[in-house]
XYZ file of C-alpha atoms in Angstrom:
723
model
C 16.594 13.955 -1.965
C 19.786 11.450 -2.593
C 20.715 11.292 -5.904
C 20.012 7.986 -8.503
C 23.077 6.292 -8.148
C 23.567 6.237 -4.250
C 20.495 4.600 -3.369
C 21.174 1.248 -2.139
C 18.221 -0.622 -4.191
C 19.874 0.952 -7.503
C 18.808 -1.035 -9.992
C 22.014 -0.769 -11.863
C 22.780 -3.943 -9.745
C 20.218 -6.003 -11.949
C 23.062 -6.410 -14.683
C 25.214 -8.202 -11.976
C 22.522 -10.664 -10.785
C 23.094 -12.950 -13.914
C 19.200 -12.289 -15.396
C 19.079 -13.976 -19.001
C 18.968 -11.658 -21.589
C 14.745 -11.494 -22.311
C 14.579 -13.381 -25.891
C 13.202 -10.568 -28.636
C 10.415 -11.706 -29.829
C 9.636 -9.022 -32.596
C 13.346 -8.550 -34.154
C 16.636 -10.191 -33.911
C 19.540 -8.656 -32.166
C 21.030 -7.681 -35.354
C 17.703 -5.700 -36.182
C 17.509 -4.420 -33.059
C 21.172 -2.963 -32.862
C 20.220 -1.585 -36.672
C 17.429 0.124 -35.403
C 18.861 1.651 -32.136
C 21.859 2.783 -34.351
C 19.970 4.685 -37.360
C 18.061 6.687 -34.484
C 21.097 7.847 -32.368
C 22.870 8.575 -35.432
C 20.053 10.472 -36.290
C 19.680 12.522 -32.858
C 23.435 13.271 -32.523
C 24.305 13.993 -36.199
C 26.976 11.216 -37.358
C 27.670 10.814 -40.638
C 29.083 7.451 -42.326
C 32.659 9.273 -42.319
C 33.437 6.552 -39.948
C 35.249 3.225 -41.058
C 34.539 0.852 -37.886
C 31.325 0.208 -36.002
C 29.791 -2.181 -33.250
C 27.697 -2.521 -30.715
C 26.690 -4.589 -27.592
C 23.208 -5.279 -25.597
C 22.769 -5.678 -21.590
C 19.401 -6.138 -21.474
C 18.206 -6.781 -17.852
C 14.029 -6.913 -17.050
C 13.621 -3.152 -16.550
C 15.275 -1.728 -19.626
C 17.765 -3.182 -22.444
C 20.770 -0.721 -22.984
C 22.823 -0.454 -26.092
C 26.771 0.305 -26.343
C 27.498 1.818 -29.298
C 30.836 2.910 -31.078
C 31.854 4.287 -33.911
C 35.680 4.851 -34.989
C 38.411 5.678 -37.503
C 41.854 7.044 -37.354
C 41.177 10.266 -35.991
C 38.797 10.036 -33.594
C 36.132 7.394 -32.077
C 32.363 7.964 -30.409
C 31.091 5.945 -27.590
C 27.494 6.120 -26.976
C 25.211 4.170 -24.288
C 21.551 4.587 -25.639
C 17.788 2.810 -24.493
C 15.815 1.065 -26.920
C 13.915 3.748 -28.441
C 17.218 5.850 -28.933
C 17.414 7.682 -26.148
C 21.238 8.993 -25.382
C 22.574 8.438 -22.177
C 26.071 8.620 -22.120
C 27.844 10.257 -25.155
C 31.790 10.049 -25.206
C 33.877 11.686 -27.706
C 37.516 10.772 -28.068
C 40.612 12.798 -30.258
C 43.196 10.366 -31.265
C 46.442 11.252 -30.592
C 45.734 14.341 -28.548
C 48.718 15.988 -27.246
C 49.237 16.213 -23.364
C 47.884 19.551 -21.797
C 50.711 21.655 -21.181
C 51.587 22.714 -17.327
C 52.218 26.297 -18.392
C 49.860 28.632 -18.132
C 47.803 30.242 -20.791
C 47.447 34.068 -20.431
C 44.661 34.312 -22.995
C 41.110 33.806 -23.438
C 39.294 30.750 -25.077
C 38.438 30.797 -27.957
C 34.675 29.844 -26.968
C 33.052 32.237 -24.354
C 31.289 30.585 -21.697
C 27.941 32.004 -22.577
C 28.535 30.826 -26.348
C 29.662 27.112 -24.577
C 26.419 27.061 -22.920
C 24.146 27.754 -26.020
C 25.681 24.718 -27.527
C 25.093 22.664 -24.277
C 21.188 23.510 -24.635
C 20.974 22.583 -28.308
C 22.257 19.366 -27.320
C 20.136 18.634 -24.929
C 17.223 19.741 -26.684
C 18.273 16.963 -28.966
C 19.093 14.366 -26.557
C 15.522 14.803 -24.487
C 12.298 13.979 -24.769
C 10.694 17.111 -25.815
C 6.891 16.116 -24.270
C 8.001 15.415 -21.062
C 11.863 16.542 -20.238
C 13.156 19.938 -19.924
C 17.016 20.980 -18.562
C 17.356 23.334 -15.676
C 21.323 24.253 -15.775
C 22.514 24.325 -12.027
C 25.258 27.119 -10.444
C 28.128 25.473 -12.314
C 31.749 26.071 -11.144
C 33.358 28.926 -12.716
C 35.269 28.651 -15.855
C 39.229 28.227 -15.655
C 41.750 29.710 -17.940
C 43.847 26.480 -18.468
C 41.395 23.902 -17.789
C 40.575 23.528 -21.432
C 37.024 22.659 -20.933
C 33.597 24.273 -19.806
C 31.564 21.942 -17.345
C 27.821 21.995 -16.972
C 25.203 20.281 -15.438
C 21.693 20.513 -13.829
C 18.513 18.544 -12.936
C 16.111 16.911 -16.046
C 13.200 18.185 -14.925
C 9.555 16.222 -16.063
C 6.118 17.557 -16.751
C 8.271 21.221 -16.245
C 8.655 20.067 -12.445
C 11.740 19.534 -10.242
C 13.120 15.315 -10.307
C 15.774 13.508 -9.389
C 17.177 13.113 -12.530
C 20.490 14.939 -13.396
C 22.745 15.318 -16.193
C 26.432 16.382 -16.459
C 28.152 17.509 -20.039
C 31.397 18.714 -21.140
C 33.039 20.999 -23.832
C 35.691 21.940 -25.293
C 36.891 25.873 -25.115
C 38.803 25.849 -28.098
C 36.131 25.083 -30.513
C 32.964 24.102 -28.510
C 33.213 20.462 -29.042
C 30.884 18.651 -26.780
C 32.866 16.023 -25.331
C 31.259 14.294 -22.801
C 27.475 13.519 -21.520
C 25.469 11.290 -19.618
C 22.185 11.503 -17.785
C 19.847 9.708 -15.154
C 17.847 7.341 -17.464
C 14.070 6.974 -15.801
C 13.739 3.622 -17.134
C 16.654 1.505 -15.939
C 15.799 3.121 -12.300
C 12.236 3.377 -11.452
C 8.993 1.064 -11.992
C 5.622 2.643 -12.073
C 6.264 5.379 -14.876
C 6.462 9.043 -13.977
C 2.893 10.042 -12.119
C 0.783 12.860 -13.548
C 2.060 16.327 -12.315
C -1.538 17.364 -11.630
C -1.693 17.311 -7.701
C -4.866 16.692 -5.293
C -3.563 17.863 -2.407
C -2.484 21.947 -2.451
C 0.751 23.345 -1.572
C -1.163 24.793 1.675
C -2.317 21.721 2.998
C 1.007 19.842 2.138
C 2.469 23.107 4.193
C 0.234 22.562 7.625
C 0.932 18.809 7.621
C 5.157 18.971 6.963
C 5.039 21.739 9.773
C 4.231 19.377 12.257
C 7.045 17.369 11.466
C 9.888 20.029 12.860
C 10.956 20.546 16.610
C 13.244 23.029 17.478
C 15.526 23.498 21.028
C 16.440 26.508 22.559
C 20.191 26.685 23.347
C 22.994 28.736 23.674
C 25.471 28.725 20.493
C 29.268 30.054 20.786
C 29.662 33.561 18.489
C 31.950 33.988 15.388
C 34.573 36.031 18.311
C 34.994 33.004 20.205
C 34.551 34.398 23.374
C 30.398 35.281 23.528
C 27.165 32.828 23.296
C 23.831 33.946 21.964
C 20.656 32.106 22.348
C 19.120 30.518 19.846
C 16.736 27.877 18.614
C 18.006 24.736 16.858
C 16.239 21.926 14.680
C 15.717 18.771 16.243
C 17.440 15.780 14.339
C 14.890 14.023 13.368
C 13.344 11.643 10.099
C 12.553 13.081 6.869
C 8.914 13.003 5.532
C 6.984 14.229 2.051
C 3.459 14.890 1.459
C 1.943 12.393 -1.392
C 0.239 15.450 -3.290
C -1.874 13.003 -5.286
C -3.239 11.435 -1.823
C -2.735 13.931 0.131
C -0.983 11.948 3.226
C 2.248 12.475 4.791
C 4.896 9.881 4.492
C 7.953 8.920 6.424
C 10.874 8.493 4.140
C 13.053 7.615 6.691
C 11.268 4.992 7.370
C 10.757 3.940 4.053
C 13.972 3.794 3.308
C 15.161 2.077 6.597
C 12.362 -0.815 5.277
C 13.721 -0.616 2.032
C 17.158 -1.327 3.365
C 15.983 -4.309 5.447
C 14.305 -5.576 2.680
C 16.929 -6.011 0.406
C 19.979 -6.593 2.403
C 18.540 -8.677 5.354
C 20.454 -8.014 8.592
C 22.536 -4.828 8.952
C 25.856 -5.950 9.132
C 29.063 -4.105 10.750
C 31.784 -2.200 9.594
C 35.470 -3.620 10.089
C 37.356 -1.277 12.773
C 40.812 -0.637 12.056
C 43.279 -2.369 13.900
C 44.341 0.561 15.880
C 46.825 3.458 15.434
C 50.195 2.199 14.232
C 53.092 2.125 15.979
C 54.646 5.546 16.475
C 58.451 5.496 17.056
C 59.559 7.174 20.313
C 61.331 10.327 20.166
C 65.072 9.931 19.973
C 67.559 11.405 22.920
C 68.769 14.789 21.952
C 72.319 15.590 21.029
C 73.423 18.682 21.613
C 76.826 18.433 19.622
C 77.195 20.465 16.454
C 73.458 21.337 16.690
C 72.405 25.255 15.529
C 71.234 27.757 18.038
C 67.824 27.074 16.151
C 67.745 23.703 16.823
C 69.210 23.736 20.341
C 65.929 25.753 21.141
C 63.683 23.194 19.015
C 65.670 20.656 21.298
C 64.348 22.773 24.224
C 60.920 22.653 23.415
C 60.838 18.899 24.713
C 62.730 19.557 28.245
C 61.166 17.857 30.290
C 58.906 15.293 28.871
C 58.765 11.779 30.299
C 59.880 8.420 29.170
C 56.966 6.110 27.449
C 57.800 4.351 31.225
C 57.338 6.896 33.145
C 54.061 7.925 31.452
C 53.024 4.525 31.540
C 53.007 4.434 35.146
C 51.218 7.420 35.890
C 48.436 6.368 33.650
C 48.029 2.730 35.463
C 47.495 4.613 38.857
C 44.648 5.682 36.970
C 42.094 2.613 37.715
C 39.144 3.805 35.678
C 41.208 3.239 32.506
C 41.226 -0.495 32.955
C 44.982 -0.842 31.917
C 45.824 -3.711 34.254
C 44.064 -5.745 31.435
C 46.702 -4.504 28.593
C 50.037 -4.311 27.521
C 51.807 -1.070 26.141
C 52.836 -1.290 22.810
C 53.963 1.878 21.175
C 54.404 5.600 22.174
C 54.429 8.649 19.994
C 55.005 12.391 21.098
C 53.710 16.045 19.164
C 54.643 19.081 19.717
C 51.839 21.872 19.624
C 54.002 24.523 17.647
C 51.609 27.198 18.825
C 51.496 26.679 23.070
C 54.414 24.471 23.062
C 52.614 21.601 24.759
C 53.606 18.262 24.272
C 51.256 15.321 24.041
C 51.847 11.805 24.456
C 50.005 8.713 22.729
C 50.248 5.729 24.821
C 48.500 2.748 22.903
C 47.971 -0.669 24.816
C 46.681 -4.032 23.665
C 45.183 -6.981 25.054
C 45.039 -10.195 22.777
C 42.623 -12.940 23.711
C 43.150 -15.938 20.730
C 42.959 -14.121 17.458
C 41.666 -10.843 18.740
C 43.030 -7.898 19.790
C 41.618 -4.996 21.535
C 43.251 -1.469 21.878
C 43.159 1.300 23.844
C 44.646 4.806 23.137
C 45.289 7.076 25.753
C 46.689 10.669 25.667
C 47.804 12.305 27.807
C 50.417 15.904 28.861
C 53.913 14.383 27.925
C 55.283 16.315 30.749
C 53.127 15.591 33.749
C 50.803 13.345 32.576
C 47.426 14.685 32.849
C 44.837 12.875 31.009
C 43.554 14.321 27.739
C 41.786 11.593 25.963
C 40.850 7.894 25.611
C 39.783 6.071 22.172
C 39.142 2.409 22.164
C 38.604 -0.215 19.462
C 37.556 -4.353 19.933
C 36.958 -6.765 17.117
C 34.554 -6.661 15.013
C 32.268 -9.878 16.017
C 32.637 -10.528 19.338
C 29.956 -11.839 21.469
C 30.218 -9.376 24.150
C 27.535 -9.315 27.286
C 26.665 -6.200 29.829
C 27.960 -6.577 32.901
C 27.416 -2.945 33.815
C 23.876 -1.327 33.214
C 23.052 1.847 32.010
C 22.446 3.703 35.156
C 25.875 2.374 36.517
C 27.505 3.093 33.891
C 26.177 6.841 34.127
C 27.030 7.030 37.598
C 30.996 5.665 36.850
C 31.273 8.436 33.984
C 30.103 11.462 36.382
C 32.591 10.192 39.282
C 35.392 9.950 36.870
C 34.909 13.590 35.299
C 34.219 15.188 38.734
C 37.520 13.940 39.763
C 39.596 14.380 36.556
C 37.898 17.759 35.153
C 35.587 18.720 37.986
C 35.638 22.764 37.649
C 34.247 21.854 33.788
C 31.864 19.523 34.979
C 30.387 21.529 37.593
C 28.926 23.602 35.185
C 27.806 21.049 33.077
C 24.539 18.818 32.692
C 23.572 15.578 31.079
C 22.969 16.513 27.559
C 22.699 13.181 25.364
C 23.405 9.530 26.868
C 23.280 6.357 24.308
C 22.999 3.192 26.064
C 24.652 0.133 24.721
C 21.957 -1.435 22.005
C 23.555 -5.102 22.759
C 24.546 -5.316 19.132
C 26.866 -2.839 18.300
C 30.580 -3.304 17.881
C 31.401 -0.577 20.710
C 30.259 -2.273 23.596
C 29.788 0.534 25.279
C 27.460 3.237 27.072
C 27.955 6.543 26.006
C 27.360 9.782 27.583
C 27.791 13.475 26.701
C 27.371 16.422 29.324
C 27.642 19.732 28.343
C 27.738 23.115 30.017
C 24.681 24.688 30.977
C 23.786 28.375 32.277
C 20.632 29.932 33.128
C 19.404 26.540 32.126
C 20.321 26.655 28.504
C 22.887 24.345 27.362
C 26.021 25.348 24.989
C 26.510 21.993 23.095
C 29.672 23.493 22.048
C 31.293 23.396 25.337
C 31.424 19.111 26.377
C 32.880 16.302 28.101
C 32.443 12.921 26.227
C 33.041 9.536 27.923
C 32.203 5.937 27.108
C 31.910 2.979 29.439
C 32.634 -0.378 28.428
C 30.326 -2.431 29.474
C 32.051 -5.663 29.848
C 33.981 -4.083 32.801
C 32.761 -0.437 33.649
C 36.189 0.811 32.353
C 36.535 4.247 30.877
C 36.736 3.283 26.857
C 36.880 6.629 25.221
C 37.269 10.283 26.471
C 36.948 13.439 24.862
C 36.765 17.112 25.912
C 36.383 20.226 23.765
C 35.862 23.651 26.039
C 36.548 27.363 25.742
C 37.209 28.721 28.743
C 35.779 32.187 29.888
C 32.754 32.482 27.588
C 30.301 35.354 28.391
C 26.562 34.566 28.001
C 23.748 36.442 26.795
C 21.393 36.829 29.157
C 17.985 34.730 28.860
C 15.476 37.450 29.152
C 13.426 38.596 26.145
C 13.854 35.222 24.534
C 10.696 34.984 21.506
C 7.879 32.247 22.162
C 9.242 28.836 20.768
C 5.892 28.869 18.814
C 7.056 31.853 16.716
C 10.565 30.709 16.301
C 8.636 27.335 15.204
C 6.988 29.213 12.880
C 10.022 31.934 11.546
C 11.973 28.631 10.996
C 9.530 27.181 8.988
C 8.568 30.340 6.725
C 12.427 29.803 5.448
C 11.375 26.551 3.646
C 10.174 25.948 0.355
C 7.155 23.156 -0.316
C 7.573 22.863 -4.431
C 5.727 20.664 -6.188
C 7.948 18.027 -7.519
C 8.818 14.133 -8.431
C 10.487 12.493 -5.578
C 12.684 8.769 -5.364
C 10.741 6.815 -3.137
C 11.001 3.271 -2.127
C 7.737 0.880 -2.387
C 6.847 -1.923 -1.451
C 6.395 -4.517 -4.279
C 2.927 -5.948 -4.190
C 1.049 -7.539 -6.887
C -2.366 -6.507 -5.846
C -1.111 -2.834 -6.402
C -0.225 -3.542 -9.839
C 2.606 -1.187 -9.645
C 4.331 -2.741 -12.743
C 4.363 -5.789 -14.824
C 7.775 -6.003 -13.622
C 6.823 -6.267 -10.147
C 6.240 -10.226 -9.929
C 9.850 -10.461 -11.687
C 11.359 -8.435 -9.231
C 9.933 -10.437 -6.672
C 10.978 -13.887 -7.802
C 14.722 -12.486 -8.196
C 14.554 -10.858 -4.064
C 13.226 -7.706 -3.868
C 10.915 -7.007 -1.466
C 11.079 -2.905 -2.669
C 12.077 -1.387 -5.402
C 11.956 2.891 -6.312
C 9.020 4.730 -7.896
C 8.504 8.356 -8.738
C 6.120 9.857 -6.381
C 4.186 13.626 -6.992
C 5.302 15.174 -3.907
C 5.751 18.288 -1.628
C 8.684 18.375 0.625
C 10.804 20.639 3.043
C 13.526 22.401 0.641
C 15.770 25.055 2.133
C 16.550 27.923 -0.563
C 20.152 26.943 -2.498
C 23.185 28.981 -1.734
C 23.370 28.980 1.772
C 23.643 27.335 5.209
C 20.766 27.704 7.905
C 21.219 26.995 11.292
C 18.405 28.080 13.170
C 16.417 31.341 15.125
C 18.108 34.223 16.509
C 16.031 33.893 19.993
C 15.866 37.732 20.975
C 15.093 38.953 17.188
C 13.473 35.793 15.864
C 15.363 36.131 12.398
C 16.918 32.412 10.785
C 20.505 32.664 10.825
C 22.227 31.696 7.714
C 25.242 32.145 5.773
C 26.550 31.684 2.454
C 28.233 28.909 1.128
C 32.114 29.342 1.045
C 32.300 27.346 -2.478
C 36.049 27.263 -3.539
C 35.109 26.863 -7.094
C 31.945 29.595 -7.064
C 32.021 32.261 -9.860
C 34.012 35.820 -8.510
C 31.793 38.609 -7.593
C 32.155 41.947 -6.439
C 29.685 44.146 -5.238
C 31.670 47.555 -5.496
C 32.347 47.549 -9.537
C 28.989 49.266 -10.994
C 29.474 52.202 -12.882
C 32.949 51.632 -12.675
C 34.989 52.475 -16.025
C 36.915 48.813 -15.691
C 33.584 47.002 -14.990
C 33.051 44.912 -18.109
C 36.562 44.003 -18.064
C 36.619 43.443 -14.544
C 33.311 41.055 -14.640
C 34.790 39.053 -17.232
C 37.898 38.093 -16.058
C 35.857 37.101 -12.795
C 33.926 34.633 -15.045
C 36.976 32.705 -15.763
C 37.949 32.988 -11.989
C 40.778 35.793 -12.653
C 40.676 38.229 -10.233
C 40.502 38.890 -6.438
C 38.261 36.777 -3.631
C 36.389 38.214 -0.990
C 33.044 40.094 -2.923
C 34.935 43.102 -3.331
C 37.356 44.540 -6.101
C 38.367 47.947 -4.444
C 39.131 49.371 -7.944
C 40.051 52.798 -7.156
C 42.357 51.258 -4.228
C 46.491 52.002 -5.124
C 47.709 48.615 -6.025
C 50.413 46.637 -3.582
C 52.511 43.926 -4.825
C 50.411 41.695 -2.941
C 47.525 42.087 -5.047
C 49.178 41.869 -8.568
C 50.459 38.591 -7.383
C 47.253 37.239 -5.886
C 45.550 38.589 -9.542
C 48.535 36.807 -11.851
C 48.314 33.547 -9.528
C 44.727 33.567 -10.005
C 44.980 33.127 -14.001
C 46.844 29.651 -12.722
C 43.762 28.433 -10.738
C 44.833 29.796 -7.813
C 42.624 31.700 -5.011
C 43.664 34.093 -2.865
C 41.652 35.156 0.044
C 43.679 38.130 2.495
C 41.252 37.618 5.453
C 41.357 33.635 5.059
C 44.618 32.378 3.725
C 48.094 32.688 4.638
C 50.422 34.888 2.553
C 53.584 32.831 2.544
C 51.312 29.923 0.990
C 50.502 32.721 -1.752
C 54.179 34.009 -2.494
C 55.037 30.086 -2.872
C 53.052 30.013 -5.491
C 53.837 32.880 -7.053
C 57.610 31.752 -7.227
C 56.613 27.929 -8.772
C 54.534 30.374 -11.327
C 57.764 32.055 -11.769
C 55.933 35.581 -11.595
C 58.547 36.937 -9.544
C 61.297 35.577 -6.557
C 62.015 35.419 -3.214
C 64.178 38.240 -3.335
C 61.522 40.335 -4.872
C 58.763 39.983 -2.389
C 57.647 43.283 -0.522
C 54.298 42.559 0.288
C 52.758 45.658 0.944
C 54.877 47.608 -1.689
C 52.850 50.331 -3.910
C 53.630 49.537 -7.910
C 53.620 51.679 -10.591
C 52.280 51.414 -14.137
C 55.707 50.410 -15.658
C 55.878 48.161 -12.662
C 52.668 46.021 -13.030
C 53.763 46.021 -17.037
C 57.375 44.438 -16.366
C 55.714 41.848 -13.783
C 52.776 40.953 -16.677
C 55.503 40.673 -19.548
C 58.061 38.766 -17.591
C 55.311 36.155 -16.516
C 53.957 35.758 -19.873
C 57.753 35.136 -21.308
C 58.205 38.031 -22.473
C 61.114 39.669 -20.052
C 64.086 38.450 -22.010
C 62.887 39.912 -25.048
C 62.155 43.127 -23.443
C 65.257 43.480 -21.702
C 66.940 43.702 -25.385
C 68.588 47.030 -25.537
C 68.761 49.144 -28.737
C 65.843 47.603 -30.978
C 62.630 49.148 -29.304
C 60.992 52.178 -29.957
C 57.210 53.342 -28.952
C 55.207 56.449 -29.621
C 53.364 57.136 -26.172
C 52.987 60.846 -25.840
C 54.971 60.260 -22.453
C 57.733 58.745 -24.769
C 60.957 60.595 -23.172
C 59.773 60.146 -19.299
C 59.835 56.208 -19.610
C 62.953 55.191 -18.183
C 65.696 53.437 -20.472
C 65.020 50.039 -18.388
C 61.381 49.830 -19.271
C 61.464 51.070 -23.184
C 61.304 47.424 -24.039
C 58.255 46.709 -21.868
C 56.867 49.980 -22.970
C 57.227 49.097 -26.911
C 55.547 45.620 -26.569
C 52.858 46.986 -24.054
C 51.769 49.139 -27.147
C 52.303 46.920 -29.208
C 50.149 43.963 -27.341
C 47.663 46.823 -27.205
C 48.363 46.434 -23.056
C 48.464 50.253 -22.304
C 47.041 53.028 -24.825
C 47.649 56.391 -24.375
C 49.918 57.262 -21.982
C 52.688 54.984 -20.391
C 52.682 56.930 -17.359
C 55.517 54.534 -15.997
C 55.894 56.085 -12.810
C 52.644 56.809 -11.565
C 51.255 54.454 -8.809
C 48.424 52.223 -10.551
C 45.303 51.454 -9.144
C 43.700 47.559 -8.796
C 41.845 48.476 -11.626
C 44.197 49.780 -14.278
C 46.461 46.359 -13.489
C 43.324 44.109 -14.530
C 42.422 45.934 -17.318
C 46.301 45.563 -18.062
C 46.290 42.053 -17.891
C 42.737 41.837 -19.770
C 44.036 43.611 -22.527
C 47.101 41.426 -22.872
C 44.628 37.939 -22.963
C 42.435 39.716 -25.260
C 45.304 40.161 -27.974
């Protein structure tokens, strides 16, 4: 469901339409301000300590709101409230707040995230309507050590049911002070109020109707290995529906939105096209004088590259591109560092009066072999179709058969997008996809468009993986069974939906309907009690395996999701590891491997995570991790040894150096410690050992020469952050 403030007909627009303020029949503006101020002060527990106050009214025909501000020398509070005192937005500003430091703070916040959430819940309990509203916190981002704040968000439920209303709230981690709050305001965005939560239609009845809106197609899908393809039932793109829970009617929500957009904005407008690619400079001619061997090798990579004039001549021989009407405007060359291939992009232009058409053709810079084409045309041109869809399709097939005959021979028409007579691109578009055993592999495709005005190729693109091994088409699950499996992964919760409704005085939608119609609105938004298909959160669902009947899904890889481990239950350091993970400190990938010997890259990743940097060894480049480590001062480039095992003494030294204690720890003759193995500690680590004991980083034996485990390193960091 679209969020409130992204909807085309948002009532917020009313505030900018020049609607005259409604005259207050009962109270004057100052009396109304006094009343709403008293209500807000009571809700937010604002005292009389502020030396300045003012309020401003923003009134429209839906719901008036007040902007209130209290200030004094040290701080100020800004509140947006409804006439009944409901707090919609709240901001607390501290005057003369020092700029946040860019340095990393290796300490846990004074207020834990659990304490912060309890404060947030208590605040929401004061500002929501207890008879109607409840707050449901959603999965929030992991806390960050150095952000200085906790952020929470969630949904405002109505009558205990999900709704499109949301809230967000920010607290300081230093003292739990709420600094920012905002919520969607029902009265400003819908007419007709909140319907009863009592449903006339059952969830089972709704499910039967919603099941009929689903359709699947059977295709090959490239597997993660990139070399094999399996058959999968994929969902067809279609309209969105809901079942009105009070009437039992199946409603096409997509059609409602389209009707609402037409009713509000009239004829659809176009999007201005970019004027084309900026001119790219030609590659300078190489000069070998004074170049190093590495530089000469780099220069050699462009050996055999054709000039733009030569490539232009080759491309103009391809008559289907229609370049006889265009002049060469610019050319650029790009080198693929992995393959060594050099691609040239030649941009052509033609002008008619003030209008400019552009066509960019990419080709192999050494052979002139065609790679891709894309075109732009001036918005608003009055094009006439001189080429039919059938003629364009034949042109496309002939062009592809000559250009990429091998691939095209294994393709069939996957999608046809004829020109509708209005869109700016003025072309018939076709996609041909590889077909095996009668089923498409849509990820291997040739995309081509034909200009309706002259029959030239206006777009060309190829995506292709060679040598794919296709699974057999035997033992395929029936479509009905696949559809049932696909439907079963959906939930159909009873919830309030934000739905466009046609303004009709005979339906008595709201006393405001007539006013809205006078202002030019034909549709507005209302809440409906509804059932709709909803996928479970936290995973992306792509289809049904055609052999096993299992729904294919994978978890979302959210970069800011809290760290979790699947291998620390029962481990002696589980509590410390979990606490660090709550603040994003630890290792990505889902496993901790607490008993594994610690390597340098393990410790670097752990320490870098305190600054918010996440490193996943399965997906990220170690060089980028170490560059981050150098910038944070964790170690120097000369000290890099990714796979070297680290002793406990080395862990303490790197941790204290990172924390800024290194200079002190290196002072000689001033330190002592009482570790049981005091005599075994190397002289160069004695200062570090003494600090580690004094700060509580290490207890018991120091064991300077024993290889550390990942869990031990994490606990040392935890102890330091807790001291």
